[in-house]
mmCIF file of C-alpha atoms in Angstrom:
data_model
loop_
_atom_site.group_PDB
_atom_site.id
_atom_site.type_symbol
_atom_site.label_atom_id
_atom_site.label_comp_id
_atom_site.label_asym_id
_atom_site.label_seq_id
_atom_site.Cartn_x
_atom_site.Cartn_y
_atom_site.Cartn_z
ATOM 1 C CA MET A 1 46.503 126.531 59.795
ATOM 2 C CA ALA A 2 45.090 130.068 59.737
ATOM 3 C CA LYS A 3 45.071 131.938 63.029
ATOM 4 C CA LYS A 4 41.778 132.988 64.556
ATOM 5 C CA ASP A 5 40.769 136.614 64.681
ATOM 6 C CA TYR A 6 42.063 138.071 67.947
ATOM 7 C CA TYR A 7 38.805 139.904 68.652
ATOM 8 C CA GLU A 8 36.849 136.675 68.214
ATOM 9 C CA VAL A 9 39.269 134.823 70.478
ATOM 10 C CA LEU A 10 38.628 137.272 73.322
ATOM 11 C CA GLY A 11 34.953 137.718 72.452
ATOM 12 C CA VAL A 12 35.070 141.519 72.224
ATOM 13 C CA ASN A 13 34.043 144.063 69.612
ATOM 14 C CA ARG A 14 36.625 145.826 67.464
ATOM 15 C CA ASP A 15 35.917 149.099 69.240
ATOM 16 C CA ALA A 16 36.356 147.513 72.704
ATOM 17 C CA SER A 17 38.267 149.622 75.213
ATOM 18 C CA GLU A 18 41.547 148.494 76.752
ATOM 19 C CA GLU A 19 39.749 147.731 80.008
ATOM 20 C CA GLU A 20 37.194 145.546 78.173
ATOM 21 C CA VAL A 21 40.030 143.678 76.448
ATOM 22 C CA LYS A 22 41.801 143.168 79.746
ATOM 23 C CA LYS A 23 38.625 141.995 81.470
ATOM 24 C CA ALA A 24 37.879 139.507 78.688
ATOM 25 C CA TYR A 25 41.426 138.136 78.855
ATOM 26 C CA ARG A 26 41.304 137.682 82.595
ATOM 27 C CA LYS A 27 38.069 135.757 82.320
ATOM 28 C CA LEU A 28 39.454 133.426 79.649
ATOM 29 C CA ALA A 29 42.797 132.998 81.410
ATOM 30 C CA MET A 30 41.095 131.912 84.597
ATOM 31 C CA LYS A 31 38.797 129.597 82.643
ATOM 32 C CA TRP A 32 41.466 127.884 80.510
ATOM 33 C CA HIS A 33 44.523 127.960 82.732
ATOM 34 C CA PRO A 34 46.164 124.479 82.524
ATOM 35 C CA ASP A 35 46.430 124.221 86.318
ATOM 36 C CA ARG A 36 42.667 124.517 86.516
ATOM 37 C CA ASN A 37 42.053 122.017 83.713
ATOM 38 C CA PRO A 38 44.474 119.123 84.263
ATOM 39 C CA ASP A 39 42.184 116.684 82.430
ATOM 40 C CA ASN A 40 41.496 118.881 79.409
ATOM 41 C CA PRO A 41 44.282 118.666 76.796
ATOM 42 C CA LYS A 42 42.784 121.549 74.785
ATOM 43 C CA ALA A 43 42.839 123.965 77.731
ATOM 44 C CA GLU A 44 46.485 124.932 77.161
ATOM 45 C CA GLU A 45 45.768 125.659 73.506
ATOM 46 C CA HIS A 46 42.856 127.957 74.395
ATOM 47 C CA PHE A 47 44.967 129.630 77.067
ATOM 48 C CA LYS A 48 47.774 130.357 74.597
ATOM 49 C CA GLU A 49 45.305 131.746 72.029
ATOM 50 C CA ALA A 50 43.868 134.140 74.587
ATOM 51 C CA LYS A 51 47.339 135.170 75.732
ATOM 52 C CA GLU A 52 48.478 135.893 72.178
ATOM 53 C CA ALA A 53 45.342 137.911 71.430
ATOM 54 C CA TYR A 54 45.810 139.935 74.584
ATOM 55 C CA GLU A 55 49.467 140.671 73.811
ATOM 56 C CA ILE A 56 48.426 142.355 70.585
ATOM 57 C CA LEU A 57 45.178 144.078 71.522
ATOM 58 C CA CYS A 58 46.434 145.562 74.791
ATOM 59 C CA ASP A 59 49.253 147.370 72.979
ATOM 60 C CA ALA A 60 48.040 150.465 71.116
ATOM 61 C CA GLN A 61 50.702 150.294 68.368
ATOM 62 C CA LYS A 62 50.341 146.566 67.777
ATOM 63 C CA ARG A 63 46.568 146.823 67.797
ATOM 64 C CA ALA A 64 46.680 149.572 65.190
ATOM 65 C CA ALA A 65 48.953 147.432 63.021
ATOM 66 C CA TYR A 66 46.711 144.428 63.450
ATOM 67 C CA ASP A 67 43.570 146.433 62.592
ATOM 68 C CA GLN A 68 45.258 147.669 59.382
ATOM 69 C CA TYR A 69 47.210 144.612 58.197
ATOM 70 C CA GLY A 70 45.792 141.675 60.137
ATOM 71 C CA HIS A 71 48.120 138.962 61.461
ATOM 72 C CA ALA A 72 50.836 139.974 58.990
ATOM 73 C CA GLY A 73 51.115 143.359 60.680
ATOM 74 C CA VAL A 74 52.090 141.810 64.012
ATOM 75 C CA ASP A 75 54.081 138.777 62.883
ATOM 76 C CA PRO A 76 57.204 138.616 65.139
ATOM 77 C CA SER A 77 59.299 137.301 62.234
ATOM 78 C CA ALA A 78 58.644 140.537 60.401
ATOM 79 C CA ALA A 79 59.239 142.905 63.280
ATOM 80 C CA GLY A 80 61.949 141.120 65.255
ATOM 81 C CA ALA A 81 61.602 138.188 67.574
ATOM 82 C CA GLY A 82 60.463 138.980 71.092
ATOM 83 C CA ALA A 83 58.657 142.210 70.223
ATOM 84 C CA GLY A 84 55.986 143.203 72.677
ATOM 85 C CA PHE A 85 56.917 140.888 75.559
ATOM 86 C CA GLY A 86 57.129 143.773 78.021
ATOM 87 C CA ASN A 87 53.368 144.298 77.862
ATOM 88 C CA PHE A 88 52.788 140.550 78.128
ATOM 89 C CA ALA A 89 54.816 140.499 81.320
ATOM 90 C CA ASP A 90 52.467 143.086 82.799
ATOM 91 C CA ALA A 91 49.429 141.064 81.774
ATOM 92 C CA PHE A 92 51.026 137.850 83.047
ATOM 93 C CA GLY A 93 51.556 139.389 86.455
ATOM 94 C CA ASP A 94 48.003 140.739 86.571
ATOM 95 C CA ILE A 95 46.411 137.441 85.570
ATOM 96 C CA PHE A 96 48.417 135.264 87.900
ATOM 97 C CA GLY A 97 47.809 137.780 90.641
ATOM 98 C CA ASP A 98 44.054 137.360 90.162
ATOM 99 C CA ILE A 99 44.235 133.580 89.967
ATOM 100 C CA PHE A 100 46.524 133.006 92.905
ATOM 101 C CA GLY A 101 45.503 135.849 95.174
ATOM 102 C CA GLY A 102 47.926 138.635 94.246
ATOM 103 C CA GLY A 103 47.308 141.814 92.278
ATOM 104 C CA ARG A 104 48.797 145.287 92.152
ATOM 105 C CA SER A 105 46.199 146.910 94.351
ATOM 106 C CA ARG A 106 46.138 144.301 97.105
ATOM 107 C CA SER A 107 43.893 145.527 99.901
ATOM 108 C CA THR A 108 45.526 145.954 103.301
ATOM 109 C CA VAL A 109 42.206 146.140 105.123
ATOM 110 C CA TYR A 110 40.831 142.811 106.332
ATOM 111 C CA ARG A 111 37.570 141.851 107.953
ATOM 112 C CA GLY A 112 37.859 140.235 111.362
ATOM 113 C CA ALA A 113 37.339 136.499 111.778
ATOM 114 C CA ASP A 114 33.939 135.058 112.663
ATOM 115 C CA LEU A 115 33.670 133.304 116.017
ATOM 116 C CA ARG A 116 31.590 130.339 117.201
ATOM 117 C CA TYR A 117 30.219 129.799 120.700
ATOM 118 C CA ASN A 118 28.455 126.587 121.764
ATOM 119 C CA LEU A 119 25.589 127.387 124.127
ATOM 120 C CA GLU A 120 23.825 124.652 126.082
ATOM 121 C CA ILE A 121 20.237 125.333 127.189
ATOM 122 C CA THR A 122 17.377 123.293 128.620
ATOM 123 C CA LEU A 123 14.404 122.029 126.632
ATOM 124 C CA GLU A 124 12.140 124.419 128.535
ATOM 125 C CA GLU A 125 14.360 127.380 127.621
ATOM 126 C CA ALA A 126 14.365 126.299 123.985
ATOM 127 C CA ALA A 127 10.576 126.057 123.969
ATOM 128 C CA ARG A 128 9.816 129.348 125.715
ATOM 129 C CA GLY A 129 12.860 131.423 124.791
ATOM 130 C CA THR A 130 15.259 133.024 127.221
ATOM 131 C CA GLU A 131 18.039 135.572 127.592
ATOM 132 C CA THR A 132 21.473 134.679 128.880
ATOM 133 C CA ARG A 133 24.940 136.173 129.171
ATOM 134 C CA ILE A 134 28.064 134.600 127.713
ATOM 135 C CA ARG A 135 31.758 135.404 128.103
ATOM 136 C CA ILE A 136 33.983 134.917 125.080
ATOM 137 C CA PRO A 137 37.659 135.497 124.209
ATOM 138 C CA ALA A 138 38.304 137.599 121.099
ATOM 139 C CA LEU A 139 40.874 139.814 119.440
ATOM 140 C CA GLU A 140 39.818 143.407 120.011
ATOM 141 C CA GLU A 141 41.237 146.624 118.577
ATOM 142 C CA CYS A 142 44.094 147.888 120.712
ATOM 143 C CA THR A 143 42.905 150.973 122.572
ATOM 144 C CA THR A 144 46.441 152.287 123.026
ATOM 145 C CA CYS A 145 47.285 152.623 119.330
ATOM 146 C CA LYS A 146 43.695 152.607 117.967
ATOM 147 C CA GLY A 147 44.527 149.613 115.807
ATOM 148 C CA THR A 148 47.494 151.140 113.960
ATOM 149 C CA GLY A 149 50.086 148.982 115.735
ATOM 150 C CA ALA A 150 52.341 152.031 116.156
ATOM 151 C CA LYS A 151 53.460 153.584 119.432
ATOM 152 C CA PRO A 152 51.278 156.596 120.364
ATOM 153 C CA GLY A 153 52.699 159.721 118.761
ATOM 154 C CA THR A 154 54.175 157.787 115.835
ATOM 155 C CA GLN A 155 52.747 156.423 112.602
ATOM 156 C CA PRO A 156 53.431 153.404 110.415
ATOM 157 C CA THR A 157 55.703 154.230 107.493
ATOM 158 C CA THR A 158 55.502 153.218 103.864
ATOM 159 C CA CYS A 159 57.326 149.963 103.208
ATOM 160 C CA ALA A 160 60.598 150.709 101.424
ATOM 161 C CA THR A 161 60.682 147.315 99.748
ATOM 162 C CA CYS A 162 57.339 147.485 97.916
ATOM 163 C CA SER A 163 56.773 151.272 98.062
ATOM 164 C CA GLY A 164 53.470 150.692 99.840
ATOM 165 C CA HIS A 165 51.958 148.368 97.229
ATOM 166 C CA GLY A 166 52.123 145.265 99.415
ATOM 167 C CA GLN A 167 53.474 143.345 96.393
ATOM 168 C CA VAL A 168 56.878 142.891 94.833
ATOM 169 C CA ARG A 169 57.512 141.832 91.238
ATOM 170 C CA MET A 170 59.864 138.998 90.416
ATOM 171 C CA GLN A 171 61.024 139.017 86.805
ATOM 172 C CA GLN A 172 62.913 136.253 85.056
ATOM 173 C CA GLY A 173 63.395 136.514 81.338
ATOM 174 C CA PHE A 174 60.074 137.255 79.704
ATOM 175 C CA PHE A 175 58.018 136.387 82.777
ATOM 176 C CA SER A 176 56.987 138.701 85.572
ATOM 177 C CA ILE A 177 55.181 137.397 88.644
ATOM 178 C CA GLN A 178 53.925 139.370 91.634
ATOM 179 C CA GLN A 179 54.093 138.061 95.169
ATOM 180 C CA THR A 180 53.412 139.317 98.680
ATOM 181 C CA CYS A 181 56.075 141.636 100.000
ATOM 182 C CA PRO A 182 58.225 139.638 102.452
ATOM 183 C CA ARG A 183 58.957 142.685 104.589
ATOM 184 C CA CYS A 184 55.495 144.126 105.256
ATOM 185 C CA HIS A 185 53.571 140.894 104.511
ATOM 186 C CA GLY A 186 51.248 142.652 102.097
ATOM 187 C CA THR A 187 50.225 145.577 104.316
ATOM 188 C CA GLY A 188 52.358 148.157 102.486
ATOM 189 C CA LYS A 189 53.401 149.590 105.865
ATOM 190 C CA THR A 190 56.143 148.966 108.380
ATOM 191 C CA ILE A 191 56.142 149.951 112.054
ATOM 192 C CA PRO A 192 59.485 151.362 113.283
ATOM 193 C CA ASN A 193 58.088 151.984 116.786
ATOM 194 C CA PRO A 194 55.618 149.224 117.750
ATOM 195 C CA CYS A 195 52.875 149.847 120.268
ATOM 196 C CA PRO A 196 53.966 148.533 123.706
ATOM 197 C CA THR A 197 50.494 147.127 124.408
ATOM 198 C CA CYS A 198 49.920 145.030 121.284
ATOM 199 C CA SER A 199 53.550 144.744 120.064
ATOM 200 C CA GLY A 200 52.569 146.193 116.695
ATOM 201 C CA ALA A 201 49.691 143.770 115.985
ATOM 202 C CA GLY A 202 47.001 146.439 116.368
ATOM 203 C CA ARG A 203 44.822 143.927 118.244
ATOM 204 C CA VAL A 204 44.874 142.408 121.729
ATOM 205 C CA LYS A 205 43.200 139.309 123.140
ATOM 206 C CA GLN A 206 40.452 140.157 125.588
ATOM 207 C CA HIS A 207 37.339 138.611 127.108
ATOM 208 C CA LYS A 208 33.980 140.257 126.695
ATOM 209 C CA THR A 209 30.542 139.516 128.122
ATOM 210 C CA LEU A 210 27.539 139.602 125.803
ATOM 211 C CA SER A 211 23.808 139.270 126.291
ATOM 212 C CA VAL A 212 22.187 136.731 123.965
ATOM 213 C CA LYS A 213 18.448 136.536 123.342
ATOM 214 C CA ILE A 214 17.294 132.991 122.586
ATOM 215 C CA PRO A 215 14.035 133.051 120.599
ATOM 216 C CA ALA A 216 11.282 130.600 121.519
ATOM 217 C CA GLY A 217 11.304 127.431 119.446
ATOM 218 C CA VAL A 218 15.030 127.107 118.718
ATOM 219 C CA ASP A 219 16.219 123.578 117.998
ATOM 220 C CA GLN A 220 19.429 121.618 118.241
ATOM 221 C CA GLY A 221 22.096 123.072 115.929
ATOM 222 C CA ASP A 222 20.310 126.388 115.278
ATOM 223 C CA ARG A 223 22.652 129.393 115.013
ATOM 224 C CA ILE A 224 22.089 132.885 116.363
ATOM 225 C CA ARG A 225 24.179 135.541 114.604
ATOM 226 C CA LEU A 226 25.479 138.506 116.570
ATOM 227 C CA SER A 227 26.656 140.945 113.930
ATOM 228 C CA GLY A 228 29.978 142.668 114.609
ATOM 229 C CA GLU A 229 30.733 140.695 117.768
ATOM 230 C CA GLY A 230 33.526 138.607 116.240
ATOM 231 C CA GLU A 231 37.194 139.505 116.097
ATOM 232 C CA ALA A 232 38.331 143.014 115.239
ATOM 233 C CA GLY A 233 39.407 143.702 111.663
ATOM 234 C CA VAL A 234 42.929 144.490 110.533
ATOM 235 C CA ASN A 235 43.930 148.059 109.627
ATOM 236 C CA GLY A 236 40.472 149.409 110.358
ATOM 237 C CA GLY A 237 38.598 146.557 108.671
ATOM 238 C CA PRO A 238 35.085 145.630 109.881
ATOM 239 C CA GLN A 239 34.626 143.230 112.764
ATOM 240 C CA GLY A 240 33.580 139.642 112.151
ATOM 241 C CA ASP A 241 30.386 138.094 113.489
ATOM 242 C CA LEU A 242 29.717 135.790 116.415
ATOM 243 C CA TYR A 243 27.614 132.670 115.822
ATOM 244 C CA VAL A 244 26.001 131.160 118.903
ATOM 245 C CA VAL A 245 25.246 127.484 118.203
ATOM 246 C CA ILE A 246 22.405 125.966 120.248
ATOM 247 C CA HIS A 247 22.811 122.633 122.028
ATOM 248 C CA ILE A 248 19.825 121.314 124.010
ATOM 249 C CA LYS A 249 20.440 119.314 127.174
ATOM 250 C CA GLN A 250 18.948 115.851 127.452
ATOM 251 C CA HIS A 251 15.594 116.020 129.227
ATOM 252 C CA GLN A 252 14.627 113.536 131.922
ATOM 253 C CA VAL A 253 11.066 113.118 130.596
ATOM 254 C CA PHE A 254 10.754 114.322 126.998
ATOM 255 C CA GLN A 255 12.575 113.649 123.745
ATOM 256 C CA ARG A 256 12.191 116.276 121.021
ATOM 257 C CA ASP A 257 11.545 115.457 117.347
ATOM 258 C CA HIS A 258 11.380 118.787 115.485
ATOM 259 C CA ASN A 259 8.255 120.396 117.007
ATOM 260 C CA ASP A 260 6.838 117.203 118.539
ATOM 261 C CA LEU A 261 7.648 115.820 121.965
ATOM 262 C CA HIS A 262 7.745 112.136 122.908
ATOM 263 C CA CYS A 263 7.596 110.523 126.319
ATOM 264 C CA GLU A 264 7.144 107.059 127.794
ATOM 265 C CA MET A 265 4.075 106.644 129.973
ATOM 266 C CA PRO A 266 4.242 103.673 132.376
ATOM 267 C CA ILE A 267 0.863 102.403 133.531
ATOM 268 C CA SER A 268 -0.037 99.649 135.934
ATOM 269 C CA PHE A 269 -1.097 96.166 134.894
ATOM 270 C CA THR A 270 -4.594 96.711 136.275
ATOM 271 C CA THR A 271 -5.051 100.131 134.611
ATOM 272 C CA ALA A 272 -4.048 98.637 131.273
ATOM 273 C CA ALA A 273 -6.514 95.782 131.698
ATOM 274 C CA LEU A 274 -9.472 97.660 133.219
ATOM 275 C CA GLY A 275 -8.907 101.185 131.885
ATOM 276 C CA GLY A 276 -8.777 104.388 133.867
ATOM 277 C CA GLU A 277 -7.575 107.967 133.906
ATOM 278 C CA ILE A 278 -4.004 109.121 134.530
ATOM 279 C CA GLU A 279 -2.118 112.416 134.677
ATOM 280 C CA ILE A 280 0.882 113.050 132.486
ATOM 281 C CA PRO A 281 3.311 116.005 132.477
ATOM 282 C CA THR A 282 3.492 118.561 129.657
ATOM 283 C CA LEU A 283 5.612 121.685 129.281
ATOM 284 C CA ASP A 284 2.579 123.682 130.443
ATOM 285 C CA GLY A 285 1.656 121.542 133.458
ATOM 286 C CA TYR A 286 -0.286 118.304 133.829
ATOM 287 C CA ALA A 287 -2.902 116.882 131.478
ATOM 288 C CA LYS A 288 -5.299 113.969 131.941
ATOM 289 C CA ILE A 289 -5.564 111.023 129.595
ATOM 290 C CA LYS A 290 -8.274 108.362 129.581
ATOM 291 C CA ILE A 291 -6.838 104.886 129.199
ATOM 292 C CA PRO A 292 -9.261 102.478 127.526
ATOM 293 C CA ALA A 293 -9.559 98.922 128.851
ATOM 294 C CA GLU A 294 -7.227 96.291 127.345
ATOM 295 C CA THR A 295 -4.538 98.834 126.431
ATOM 296 C CA GLN A 296 -1.300 97.203 125.285
ATOM 297 C CA THR A 297 2.338 98.259 125.558
ATOM 298 C CA GLY A 298 3.297 100.423 122.576
ATOM 299 C CA LYS A 299 -0.039 102.214 122.295
ATOM 300 C CA VAL A 300 0.521 105.890 121.482
ATOM 301 C CA PHE A 301 -1.695 108.699 122.761
ATOM 302 C CA ARG A 302 -1.393 112.038 120.947
ATOM 303 C CA LEU A 303 -2.093 115.337 122.686
ATOM 304 C CA ARG A 304 -2.614 117.973 120.015
ATOM 305 C CA GLY A 305 -0.783 121.271 120.464
ATOM 306 C CA LYS A 306 1.183 120.160 123.517
ATOM 307 C CA GLY A 307 4.514 120.138 121.728
ATOM 308 C CA ILE A 308 6.755 123.076 120.764
ATOM 309 C CA LYS A 309 6.091 125.963 118.404
ATOM 310 C CA GLY A 310 9.186 126.150 116.213
ATOM 311 C CA ILE A 311 10.780 129.394 115.057
ATOM 312 C CA ARG A 312 9.553 128.903 111.501
ATOM 313 C CA SER A 313 6.219 127.302 112.450
ATOM 314 C CA SER A 314 2.816 128.912 112.936
ATOM 315 C CA THR A 315 1.418 126.134 115.154
ATOM 316 C CA HIS A 316 2.551 124.012 118.067
ATOM 317 C CA GLY A 317 3.639 120.421 117.616
ATOM 318 C CA ASP A 318 2.080 117.491 119.487
ATOM 319 C CA LEU A 319 2.957 115.446 122.557
ATOM 320 C CA LEU A 320 3.055 111.716 121.862
ATOM 321 C CA CYS A 321 2.797 109.442 124.905
ATOM 322 C CA HIS A 322 4.024 105.864 124.416
ATOM 323 C CA VAL A 323 2.372 103.401 126.796
ATOM 324 C CA VAL A 324 4.548 100.946 128.702
ATOM 325 C CA VAL A 325 2.586 98.394 130.770
ATOM 326 C CA GLU A 326 4.557 97.852 133.968
ATOM 327 C CA THR A 327 4.860 94.432 135.554
ATOM 328 C CA PRO A 328 4.195 94.680 139.317
ATOM 329 C CA VAL A 329 7.132 93.980 141.667
ATOM 330 C CA ASN A 330 7.535 93.348 145.413
ATOM 331 C CA LEU A 331 4.171 91.570 145.564
ATOM 332 C CA THR A 332 2.495 90.790 148.867
ATOM 333 C CA SER A 333 1.197 87.323 149.599
ATOM 334 C CA ARG A 334 -2.355 88.459 148.910
ATOM 335 C CA GLN A 335 -1.376 89.968 145.564
ATOM 336 C CA LYS A 336 0.364 86.742 144.552
ATOM 337 C CA GLU A 337 -2.678 84.774 145.572
ATOM 338 C CA LEU A 338 -4.996 86.929 143.454
ATOM 339 C CA LEU A 339 -2.674 86.805 140.437
ATOM 340 C CA GLN A 340 -2.401 83.035 140.742
ATOM 341 C CA GLU A 341 -6.176 82.830 140.765
ATOM 342 C CA LEU A 342 -6.263 85.018 137.647
ATOM 343 C CA GLU A 343 -3.656 82.786 135.994
ATOM 344 C CA ASN A 344 -5.765 79.682 136.697
ATOM 345 C CA ILE A 345 -8.801 81.325 135.093
ATOM 346 C CA ASP A 346 -6.744 82.389 132.062
ATOM 347 C CA ARG A 347 -5.551 78.847 131.431
ATOM 348 C CA LYS A 348 -9.092 77.607 130.976
ATOM 349 C CA ASP A 349 -9.591 79.900 127.981
ATOM 350 C CA SER A 350 -6.233 81.514 127.223
ATOM 351 C CA GLY A 351 -7.160 82.183 123.596
ATOM 352 C CA SER A 352 -9.908 84.588 124.607
ATOM 353 C CA HIS A 353 -7.848 86.497 127.189
ATOM 354 C CA ASN A 354 -4.406 86.380 125.562
ATOM 355 C CA PRO A 355 -4.985 86.332 121.762
ATOM 356 C CA ARG A 356 -1.470 87.529 120.893
ATOM 357 C CA ALA A 357 0.151 84.846 123.056
ATOM 358 C CA LYS A 358 -2.013 82.134 121.491
ATOM 359 C CA SER A 359 -1.180 83.363 117.984
ATOM 360 C CA TRP A 360 2.513 83.357 118.817
ATOM 361 C CA ILE A 361 2.377 79.813 120.223
ATOM 362 C CA ASN A 362 0.600 78.617 117.091
ATOM 363 C CA LYS A 363 3.301 80.153 114.894
ATOM 364 C CA VAL A 364 6.027 78.494 116.963
ATOM 365 C CA ARG A 365 4.265 75.138 116.696
ATOM 366 C CA GLU A 366 3.951 75.485 112.924
ATOM 367 C CA PHE A 367 7.658 76.380 112.695
ATOM 368 C CA PHE A 368 8.786 73.213 114.427
ATOM 369 C CA GLU A 369 6.305 70.972 112.659
ATOM 370 C CA SER A 370 7.268 72.214 109.171
#
């Protein structure tokens, strides 16, 4: 079976630079690596094709021979088995470094970790907005050594094991793999004289107090980002961020549903039957509601604009009042007498005064008679 053209395999032009060839190979190696494609039997074949093409095109002499004579110009059987494996070892190390987190130029500067703080506020504070102060623990840059980890007056030295690269190369036969330097742990530096304050870490654990502005309309689970208030970076890296996560305390009157508020509104038996006017609480004070006669439990009254204006909303939500007709308790003798008189009147024409009860009784009767 004829071999594919190496330029076509990598998807580059014949005048592609060495960097373009290398970039194309890395992309294909990451795409077709067998470890990333355990269920694709053809992945290994594609990976080997890309590897072979790279071995030739990354080497100036082999590439020139290939451009002039094609595959015959770079056939190992004609030039000696094992030719060119030194360059492949370099490529192998580069590719596996990219896939598994290594690389020759491993950065020793790291961004600090992000932090999370759970903040509990009241429903009123969430609706109107507020400002509060919080105290958090975090790793801060050591002020004694200015983050270097070295004792004042001294400096970190270049790691003798990796010569400051942060990586060491392990070679076995034809294969060369890079891994993190075990001595400096990838920093490329060692500290002969550690800072007495941070013991060479460059960071110390401290508590700091921050002021947090809570915008009006925040809801349960909303996050407020405080840029640069997370942990300090490593080796001069930028600080992480602090995310303040909002938790709203349970309210004794209202339940929030996005921008709407719900509440139960108990009314007396007589008010439900005869109608009337009652006062109900809102976040802005009291409001009056007219209760029509013959109001039943479960009736909902909506007060427009008496809810909460969310952060991403241009209008206020509503307040929904759910009526609960309350059965009177601790009755006096006179009250019992009047209710008994009412009960006697109801019995004479219960269908007119209690239509739902009559309908329910009829359904029960039909159930047992069927």
